[in-house]
Coordinates of C-alpha atoms in Angstrom, one line a residue:
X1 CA 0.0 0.0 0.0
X2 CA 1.2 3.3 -1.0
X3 CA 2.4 5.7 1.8
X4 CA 0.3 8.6 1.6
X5 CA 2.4 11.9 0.7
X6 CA 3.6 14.1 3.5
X7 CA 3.1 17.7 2.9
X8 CA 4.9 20.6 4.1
X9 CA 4.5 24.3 3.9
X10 CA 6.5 27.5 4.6
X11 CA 5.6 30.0 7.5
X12 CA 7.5 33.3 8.3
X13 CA 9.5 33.2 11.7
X14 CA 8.9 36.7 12.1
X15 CA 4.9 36.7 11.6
X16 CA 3.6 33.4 11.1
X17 CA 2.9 34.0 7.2
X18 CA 1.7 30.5 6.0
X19 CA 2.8 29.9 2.2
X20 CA 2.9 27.1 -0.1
X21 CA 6.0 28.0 -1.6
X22 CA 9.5 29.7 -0.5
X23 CA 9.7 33.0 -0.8
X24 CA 12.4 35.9 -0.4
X25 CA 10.7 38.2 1.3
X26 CA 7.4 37.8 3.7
X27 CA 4.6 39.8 2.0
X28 CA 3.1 40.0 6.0
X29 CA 5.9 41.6 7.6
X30 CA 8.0 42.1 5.0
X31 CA 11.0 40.6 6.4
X32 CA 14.0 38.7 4.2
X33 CA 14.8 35.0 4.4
X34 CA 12.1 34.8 7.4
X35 CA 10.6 31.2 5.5
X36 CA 11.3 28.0 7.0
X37 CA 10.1 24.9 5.7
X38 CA 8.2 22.9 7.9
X39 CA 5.9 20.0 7.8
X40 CA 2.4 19.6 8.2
X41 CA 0.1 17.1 9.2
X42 CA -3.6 18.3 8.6
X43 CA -5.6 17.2 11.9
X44 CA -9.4 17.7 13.0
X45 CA -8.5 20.4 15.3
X46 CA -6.3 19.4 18.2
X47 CA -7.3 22.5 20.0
X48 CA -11.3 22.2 19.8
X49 CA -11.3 19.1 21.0
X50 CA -8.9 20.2 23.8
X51 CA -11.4 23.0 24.5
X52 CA -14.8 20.9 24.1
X53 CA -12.7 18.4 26.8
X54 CA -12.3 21.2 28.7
X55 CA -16.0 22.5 28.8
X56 CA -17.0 19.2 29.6
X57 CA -14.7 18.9 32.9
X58 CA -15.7 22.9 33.8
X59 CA -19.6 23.2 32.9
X60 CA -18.7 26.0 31.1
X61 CA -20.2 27.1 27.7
X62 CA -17.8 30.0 26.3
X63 CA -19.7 30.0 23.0
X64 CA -22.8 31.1 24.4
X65 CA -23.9 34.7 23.2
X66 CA -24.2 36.9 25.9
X67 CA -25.0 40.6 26.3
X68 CA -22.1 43.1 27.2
X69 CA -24.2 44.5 30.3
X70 CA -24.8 40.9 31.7
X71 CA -20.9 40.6 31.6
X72 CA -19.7 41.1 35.4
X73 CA -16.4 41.9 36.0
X74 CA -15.6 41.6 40.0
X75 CA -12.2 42.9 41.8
X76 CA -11.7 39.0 42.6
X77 CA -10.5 38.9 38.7
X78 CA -6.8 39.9 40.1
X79 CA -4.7 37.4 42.1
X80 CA -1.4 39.1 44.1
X81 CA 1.8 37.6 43.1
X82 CA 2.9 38.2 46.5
X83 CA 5.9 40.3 44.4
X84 CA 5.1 44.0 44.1
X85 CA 7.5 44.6 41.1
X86 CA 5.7 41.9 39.3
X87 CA 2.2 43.3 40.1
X88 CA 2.6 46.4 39.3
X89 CA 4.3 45.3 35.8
X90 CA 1.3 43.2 35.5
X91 CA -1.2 45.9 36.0
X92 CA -2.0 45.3 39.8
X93 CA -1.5 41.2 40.1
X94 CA -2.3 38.0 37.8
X95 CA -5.3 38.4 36.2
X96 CA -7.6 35.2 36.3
X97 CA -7.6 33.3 33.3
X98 CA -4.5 35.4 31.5
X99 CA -1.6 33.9 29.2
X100 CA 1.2 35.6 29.7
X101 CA 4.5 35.2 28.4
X102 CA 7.8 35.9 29.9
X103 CA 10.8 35.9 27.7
X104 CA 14.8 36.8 28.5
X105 CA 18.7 35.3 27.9
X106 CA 19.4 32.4 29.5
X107 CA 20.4 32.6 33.0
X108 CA 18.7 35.8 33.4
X109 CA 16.1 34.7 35.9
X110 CA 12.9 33.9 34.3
X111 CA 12.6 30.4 36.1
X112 CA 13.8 31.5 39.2
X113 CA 11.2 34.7 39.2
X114 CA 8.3 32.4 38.5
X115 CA 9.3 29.8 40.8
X116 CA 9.1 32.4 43.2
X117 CA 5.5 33.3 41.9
X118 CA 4.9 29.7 42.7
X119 CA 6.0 30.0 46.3
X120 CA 4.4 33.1 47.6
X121 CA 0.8 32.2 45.5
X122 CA 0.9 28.7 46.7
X123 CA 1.8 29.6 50.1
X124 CA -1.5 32.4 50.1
X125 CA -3.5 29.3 49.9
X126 CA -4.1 28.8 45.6
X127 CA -3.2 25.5 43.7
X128 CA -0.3 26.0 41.9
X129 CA 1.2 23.7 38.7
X130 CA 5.0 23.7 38.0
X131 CA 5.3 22.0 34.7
X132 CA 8.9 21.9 33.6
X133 CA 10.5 20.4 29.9
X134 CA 13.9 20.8 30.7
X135 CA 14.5 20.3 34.6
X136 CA 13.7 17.3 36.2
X137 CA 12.0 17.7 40.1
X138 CA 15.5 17.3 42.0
X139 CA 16.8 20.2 40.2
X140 CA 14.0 22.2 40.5
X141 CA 13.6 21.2 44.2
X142 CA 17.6 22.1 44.5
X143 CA 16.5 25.9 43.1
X144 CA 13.4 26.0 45.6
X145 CA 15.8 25.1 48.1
X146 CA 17.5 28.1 47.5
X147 CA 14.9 30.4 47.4
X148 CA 12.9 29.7 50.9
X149 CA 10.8 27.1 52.4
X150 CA 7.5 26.3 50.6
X151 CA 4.4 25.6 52.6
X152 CA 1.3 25.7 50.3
X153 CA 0.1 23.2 47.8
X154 CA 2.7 23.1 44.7
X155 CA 2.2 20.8 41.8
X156 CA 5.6 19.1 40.3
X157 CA 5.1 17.9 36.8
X158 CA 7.9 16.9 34.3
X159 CA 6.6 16.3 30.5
X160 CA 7.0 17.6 27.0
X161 CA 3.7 16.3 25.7
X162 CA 1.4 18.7 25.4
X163 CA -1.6 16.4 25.7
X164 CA -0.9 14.5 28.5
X165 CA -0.6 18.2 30.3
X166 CA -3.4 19.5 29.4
X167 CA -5.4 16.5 31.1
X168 CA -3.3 17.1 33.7
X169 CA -5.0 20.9 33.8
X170 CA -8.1 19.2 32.9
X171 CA -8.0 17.2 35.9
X172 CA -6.3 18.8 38.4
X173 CA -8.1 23.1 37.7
X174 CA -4.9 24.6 39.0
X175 CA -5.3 28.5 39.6
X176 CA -1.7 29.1 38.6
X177 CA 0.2 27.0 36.0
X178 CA 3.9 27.7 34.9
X179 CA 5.1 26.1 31.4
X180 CA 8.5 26.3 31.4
X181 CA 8.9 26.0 28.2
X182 CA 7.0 26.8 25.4
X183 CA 9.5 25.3 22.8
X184 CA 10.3 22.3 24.7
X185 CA 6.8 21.6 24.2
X186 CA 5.3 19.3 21.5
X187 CA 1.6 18.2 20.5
X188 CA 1.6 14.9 18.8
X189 CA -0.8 15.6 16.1
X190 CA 2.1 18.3 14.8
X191 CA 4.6 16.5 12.8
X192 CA 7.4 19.0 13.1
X193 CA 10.1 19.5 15.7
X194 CA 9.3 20.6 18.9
X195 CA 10.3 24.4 19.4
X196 CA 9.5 24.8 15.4
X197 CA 7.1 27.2 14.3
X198 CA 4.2 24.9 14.0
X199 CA 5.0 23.5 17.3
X200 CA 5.0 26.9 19.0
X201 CA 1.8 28.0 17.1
X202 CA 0.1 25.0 17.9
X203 CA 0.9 24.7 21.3
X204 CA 0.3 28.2 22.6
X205 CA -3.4 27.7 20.8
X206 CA -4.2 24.5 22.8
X207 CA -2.9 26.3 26.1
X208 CA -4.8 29.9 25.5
X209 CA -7.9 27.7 25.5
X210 CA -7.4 26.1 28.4
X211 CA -6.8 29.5 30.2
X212 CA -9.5 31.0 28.8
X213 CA -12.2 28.0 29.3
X214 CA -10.9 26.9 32.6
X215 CA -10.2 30.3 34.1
X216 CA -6.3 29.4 34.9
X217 CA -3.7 32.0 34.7
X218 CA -0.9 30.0 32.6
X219 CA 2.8 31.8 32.7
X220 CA 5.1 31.0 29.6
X221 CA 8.6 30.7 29.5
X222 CA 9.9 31.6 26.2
X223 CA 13.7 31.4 24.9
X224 CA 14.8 34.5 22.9
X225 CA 17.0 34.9 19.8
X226 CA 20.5 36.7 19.2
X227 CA 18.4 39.7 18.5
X228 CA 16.6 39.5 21.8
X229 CA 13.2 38.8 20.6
X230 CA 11.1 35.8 21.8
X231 CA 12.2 32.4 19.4
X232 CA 9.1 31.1 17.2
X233 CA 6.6 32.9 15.2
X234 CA 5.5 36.5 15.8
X235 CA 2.1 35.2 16.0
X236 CA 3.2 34.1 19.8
X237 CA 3.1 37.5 20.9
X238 CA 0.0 38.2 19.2
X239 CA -2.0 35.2 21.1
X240 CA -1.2 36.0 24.8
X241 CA -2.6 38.2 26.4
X242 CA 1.0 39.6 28.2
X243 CA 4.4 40.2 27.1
X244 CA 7.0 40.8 29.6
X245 CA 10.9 40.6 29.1
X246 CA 13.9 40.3 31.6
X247 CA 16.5 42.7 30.6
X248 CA 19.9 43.3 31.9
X249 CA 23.1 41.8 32.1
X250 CA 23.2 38.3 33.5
X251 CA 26.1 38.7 34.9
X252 CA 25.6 41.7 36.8
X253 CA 23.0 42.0 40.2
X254 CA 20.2 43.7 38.5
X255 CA 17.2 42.9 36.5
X256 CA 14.9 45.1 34.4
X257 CA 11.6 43.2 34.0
X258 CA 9.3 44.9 30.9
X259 CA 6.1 44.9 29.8
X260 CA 5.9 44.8 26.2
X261 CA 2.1 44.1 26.1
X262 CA -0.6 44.4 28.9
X263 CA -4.3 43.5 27.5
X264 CA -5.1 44.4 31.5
X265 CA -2.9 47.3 32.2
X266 CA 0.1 49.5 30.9
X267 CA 2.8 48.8 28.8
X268 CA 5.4 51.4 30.5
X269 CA 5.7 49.9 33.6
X270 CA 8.8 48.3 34.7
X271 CA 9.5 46.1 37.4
X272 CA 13.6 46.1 39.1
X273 CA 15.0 43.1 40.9
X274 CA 18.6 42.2 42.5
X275 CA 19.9 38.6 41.7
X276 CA 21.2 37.2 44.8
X277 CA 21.7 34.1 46.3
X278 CA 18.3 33.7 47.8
X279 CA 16.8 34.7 44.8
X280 CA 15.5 38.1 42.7
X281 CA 15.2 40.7 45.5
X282 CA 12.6 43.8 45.1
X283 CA 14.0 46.8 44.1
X284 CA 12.1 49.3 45.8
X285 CA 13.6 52.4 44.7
X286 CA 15.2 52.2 41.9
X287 CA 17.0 56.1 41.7
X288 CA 18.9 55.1 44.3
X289 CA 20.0 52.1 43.1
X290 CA 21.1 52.9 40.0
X291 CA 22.7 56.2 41.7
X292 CA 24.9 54.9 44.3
X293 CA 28.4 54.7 43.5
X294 CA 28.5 57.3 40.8
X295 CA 31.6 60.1 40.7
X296 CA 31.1 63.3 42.0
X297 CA 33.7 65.2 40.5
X298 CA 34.0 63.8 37.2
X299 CA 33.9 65.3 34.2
X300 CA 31.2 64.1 31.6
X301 CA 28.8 63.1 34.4
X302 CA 24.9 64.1 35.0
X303 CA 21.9 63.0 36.1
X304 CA 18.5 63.0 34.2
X305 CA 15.0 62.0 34.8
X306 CA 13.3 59.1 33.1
X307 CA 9.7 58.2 33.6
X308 CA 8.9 54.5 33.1
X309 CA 5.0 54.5 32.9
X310 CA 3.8 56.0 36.4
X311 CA 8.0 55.8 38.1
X312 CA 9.8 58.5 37.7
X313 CA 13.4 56.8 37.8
X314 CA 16.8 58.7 38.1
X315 CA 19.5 57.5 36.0
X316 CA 23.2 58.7 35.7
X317 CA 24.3 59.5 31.8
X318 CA 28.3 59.5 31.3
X319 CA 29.9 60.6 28.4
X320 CA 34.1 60.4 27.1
X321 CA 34.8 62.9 24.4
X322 CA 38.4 62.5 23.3
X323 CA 40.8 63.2 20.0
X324 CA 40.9 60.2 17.9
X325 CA 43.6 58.5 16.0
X326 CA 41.4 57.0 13.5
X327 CA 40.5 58.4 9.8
X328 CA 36.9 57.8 11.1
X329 CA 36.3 58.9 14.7
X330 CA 34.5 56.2 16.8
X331 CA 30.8 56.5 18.1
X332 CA 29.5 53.9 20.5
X333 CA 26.2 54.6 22.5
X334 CA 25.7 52.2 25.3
X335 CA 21.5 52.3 26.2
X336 CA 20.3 55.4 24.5
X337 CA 20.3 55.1 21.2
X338 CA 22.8 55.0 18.9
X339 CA 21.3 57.3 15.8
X340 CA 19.9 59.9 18.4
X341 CA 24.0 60.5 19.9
X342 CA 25.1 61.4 16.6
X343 CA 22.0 63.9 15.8
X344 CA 22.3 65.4 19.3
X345 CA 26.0 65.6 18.7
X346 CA 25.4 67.5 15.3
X347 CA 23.4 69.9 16.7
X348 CA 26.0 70.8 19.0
X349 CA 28.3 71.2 16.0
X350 CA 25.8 73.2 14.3
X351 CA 24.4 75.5 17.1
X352 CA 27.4 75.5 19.9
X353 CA 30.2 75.4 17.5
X354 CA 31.8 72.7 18.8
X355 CA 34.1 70.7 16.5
X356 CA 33.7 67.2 17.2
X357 CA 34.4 65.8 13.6
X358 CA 37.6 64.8 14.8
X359 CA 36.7 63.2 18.2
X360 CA 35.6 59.8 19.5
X361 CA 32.4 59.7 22.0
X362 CA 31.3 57.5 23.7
X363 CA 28.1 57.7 26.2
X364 CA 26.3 55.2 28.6
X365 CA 23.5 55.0 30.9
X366 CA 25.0 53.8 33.7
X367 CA 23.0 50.3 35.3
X368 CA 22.8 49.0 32.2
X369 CA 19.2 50.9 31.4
X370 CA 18.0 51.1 28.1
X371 CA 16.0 54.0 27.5
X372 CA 14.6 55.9 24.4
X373 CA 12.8 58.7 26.3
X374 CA 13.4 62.1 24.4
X375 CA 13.5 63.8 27.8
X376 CA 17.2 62.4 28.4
X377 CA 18.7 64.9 25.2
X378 CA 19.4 67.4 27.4
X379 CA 21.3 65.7 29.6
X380 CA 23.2 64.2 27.2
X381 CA 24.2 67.2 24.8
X382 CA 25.7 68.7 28.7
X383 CA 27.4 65.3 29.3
X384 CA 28.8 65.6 26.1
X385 CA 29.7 68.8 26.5
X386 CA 31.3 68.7 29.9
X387 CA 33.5 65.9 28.4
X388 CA 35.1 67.7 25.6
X389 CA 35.4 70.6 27.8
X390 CA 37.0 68.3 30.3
X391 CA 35.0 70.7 33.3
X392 CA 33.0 68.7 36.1
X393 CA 29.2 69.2 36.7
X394 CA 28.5 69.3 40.7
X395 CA 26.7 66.3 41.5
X396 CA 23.6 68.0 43.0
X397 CA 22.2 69.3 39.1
X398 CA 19.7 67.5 37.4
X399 CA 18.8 68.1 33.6
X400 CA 16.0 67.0 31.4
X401 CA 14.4 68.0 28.5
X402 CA 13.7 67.3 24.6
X403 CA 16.4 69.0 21.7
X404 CA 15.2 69.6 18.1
X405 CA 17.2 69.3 15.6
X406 CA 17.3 73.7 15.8
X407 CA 18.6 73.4 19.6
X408 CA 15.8 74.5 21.3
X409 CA 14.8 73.1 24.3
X410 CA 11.2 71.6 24.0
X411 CA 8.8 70.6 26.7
X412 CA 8.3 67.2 28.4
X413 CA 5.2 65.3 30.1
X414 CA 4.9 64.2 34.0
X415 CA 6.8 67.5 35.1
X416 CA 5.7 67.3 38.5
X417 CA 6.7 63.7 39.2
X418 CA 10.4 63.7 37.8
X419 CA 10.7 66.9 39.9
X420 CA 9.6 65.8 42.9
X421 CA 11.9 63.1 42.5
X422 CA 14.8 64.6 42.0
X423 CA 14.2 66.8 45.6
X424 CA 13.4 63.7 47.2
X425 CA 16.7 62.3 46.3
X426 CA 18.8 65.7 47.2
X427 CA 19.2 67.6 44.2
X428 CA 19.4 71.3 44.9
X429 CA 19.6 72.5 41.0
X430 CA 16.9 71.4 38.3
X431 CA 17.7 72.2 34.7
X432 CA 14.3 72.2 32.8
X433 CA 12.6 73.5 29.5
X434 CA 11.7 77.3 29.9
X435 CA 7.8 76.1 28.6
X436 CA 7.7 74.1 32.0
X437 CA 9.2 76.4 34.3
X438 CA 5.9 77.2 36.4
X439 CA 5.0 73.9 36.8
X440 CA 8.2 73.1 38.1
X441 CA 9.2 75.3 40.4
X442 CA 5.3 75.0 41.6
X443 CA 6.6 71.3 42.5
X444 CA 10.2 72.4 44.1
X445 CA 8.7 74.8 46.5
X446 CA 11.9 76.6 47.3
X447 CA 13.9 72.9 47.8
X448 CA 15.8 73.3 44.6
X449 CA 16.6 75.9 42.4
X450 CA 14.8 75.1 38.9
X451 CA 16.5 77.1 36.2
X452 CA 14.4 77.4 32.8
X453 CA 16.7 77.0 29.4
X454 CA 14.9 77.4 25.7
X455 CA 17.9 76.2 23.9
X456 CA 21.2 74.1 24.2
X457 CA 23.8 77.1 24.4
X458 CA 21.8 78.8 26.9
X459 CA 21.7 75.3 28.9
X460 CA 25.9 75.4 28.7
X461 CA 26.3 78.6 29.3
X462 CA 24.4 78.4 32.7
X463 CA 25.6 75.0 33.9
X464 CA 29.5 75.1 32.2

């Protein structure tokens, strides 16, 4: 008997673009050499029987039509993580019946943060489900170990097949369920590799119906690529409900954790952590954190204000202007970014006079932030400029405020926060835009001198 033919298809990496054929470039996203071959078994929908399954064991109808004003939404939607970084990240806690994904390098934390999850939600009295695809339970129980006792009910389970866990979900209605991770995970009725496209796809559809029929709140651990985005289709992103990425340097203490999508709250938010040998450690305030140690004398030094959704966060910027022996003078920008250096730096060519044709420069935010916030220009033009001027900034002056492209000094939003932050913290001079003078020294109330600039030369001329 004749083997029937296998078939296979090409999807886009980046999207999830579905073609029969190889193409160059994805006419979804528009990405090149995104098409990988994978492929396919056709199947009579793995994930409606998963969901029709899961009805069954829930007495729950979610096709039902029901009017919007019938719809009740109680405050006993949001769970506490028993973390208040991760909460307020979230929104205000885990949302009942959410999928959210959590992606970062490896060795960054992302296990050890949800295995603390695990142990503060479990311990608050909810049924917890640890399923793990690449640790067995001694391992993980060495890590838990590590991080404190646990005394609530916590599920161990230690499987790649996507079936047999979701009639483990089925079964057992956790509250909380960790997958850890999503491309270690594999659905038998998808022929291709697990962590492939399909795979991915596949599996996060069977698991978003089992969130949103049983009503559990299902974390993801997801791998990243070289670029730093999460590994697998696009389309990944697009199906959960919540984004978040670890940031930071995994060797270092600290840990920036991101949202990148919030279907139940903000996207700015961020959430800071210290890696130690208990475990990721709340950072509470973050402006000092990220100040302490920093030079007080030192030329090319100054602090700016950066709000991250409602946190207004203080960050050091450092700059190193020097001549250069090269035929093309170096530029390296180490969390700002790398484009808006070299315009900020030509408009001090253009409107200060400064010739820095011939000169390499290099700036960083110190911590290891990454920040795109116009608001820090200002403060970067005056480390630059202190730098090549090689003259020191006293440590008690704070800048910010957007630079166009003419020099002038245009306003920010959230005035009144960053201020009020920056006296908190001890700063006795404010450098602002002139258009938010009032409103700042409204805030100050006689704690700090705020001095008003409309443009870039009059900013150096009052502060070097």
């Amino acid at each position: 008997m004749a083997k029937a033919k296998q078939s296979s298809v090409y999807f886009c990496q980046c999207c999830g673009y579905e073609s029969p054929k190889w193409m160059g470039q994805c006419p979804g996203c528009k990405e090149w050499n995104s098409f990988v071959e994978e492929p396919v078994h056709k199947t009579s929908g793995a994930a409606s029987r998963i969901a029709s399954a899961a009805k069954e064991g829930h007495g729950m109808l979610s096709s039902e039509m029901t009017l919007i004003n019938d719809v009740s939404v109680t405050e006993g939607t949001r769970i506490t993580s028993g973390i208040a970084e991760l909460d307020r990240v979230l929104g205000g806690g885990v949302m009942q019946g959410s999928l959210t994904l959590i992606g970062g390098d490896p060795g960054i934390g992302k296990s050890t943060l949800l295995l603390q999850v695990c142990r503060n939600m479990s311990g608050a009295g909810q049924n917890v489900l640890y399923v793990s695809g690449e640790e067995s339970k001694a391992q993980i129980r060495m890590r838990a170990d590590r991080i404190g006792e646990f005394t609530g009910s916590m599920n161990l389970l230690c499987e790649t097949n996507l079936d047999i866990i979701a009639d483990v979900i089925r079964n057992a209605k956790p509250d909380i369920c960790v997958i850890d991770s999503i491309q270690t995970m594999y659905n038998e009725q998808v022929t291709a590799a697990p962590g492939s496209v399909s795979q991915v796809r596949e599996s996060t559809q069977i698991l978003m119906q089992l969130s949103k029929v049983l009503g559990v709140s299902i974390f993801i651990v997801g791998h990243v690529t070289k670029e730093g985005t999460v590994a697998g289709p696009r389309v990944l992103e697009h199906m959960v409900d919540t984004v978040l990425y670890f940031e930071g340097d995994r060797h270092a203490s600290y840990r920036v954790l991101r949202g990148v999508k919030n279907r139940f709250g903000s996207t700015d938010e961020i959430g800071v952590f210290e890696m130690r040998s208990e475990g990721l450690v709340q950072v509470s305030n973050p402006s000092e954190f990220l100040l302490d140690g920093r030079p007080l004398d030192a030329s090319g030094c100054i602090v700016s204000c950066s709000m991250e959704g409602t946190r207004p966060i203080l960050i050091e910027i450092q700059s190193l202007v020097c001549r250069s022996n090269l035929g093309i003078p170096r530029r390296q920008a180490l969390g700002v970014d790398y484009n808006r250096v070299n315009l900020l730096m030509a408009v001090l060519e253009k409107r200060c006079g400064m010739h820095l044709g011939d000169c390499d420069a290099y700036v960083n935010l110190t911590g290891g932030m990454k920040i795109n916030e116009p608001a820090l220009d200002l403060a970067i033009i005056l480390a630059i400029l202190s730098s090549f001027k090689n003259c020191s900034i006293s440590p008690d002056v704070a800048a910010f405020g957007e630079v166009g492209l003419s020099g002038e000094v245009r306003t920010v939003s959230q005035v009144s926060q960053r201020v009020s932050e920056a006296v908190r913290l001890g700063f006795k001079t404010i450098i602002v835009p002139a258009t938010n003078l009032k409103e700042a020294q409204k805030t100050a109330k006689d704690k700090a001198e705020i001095i008003g600039v409309s443009n870039v030369k009059e900013a150096s001329d009052r502060i070097i």
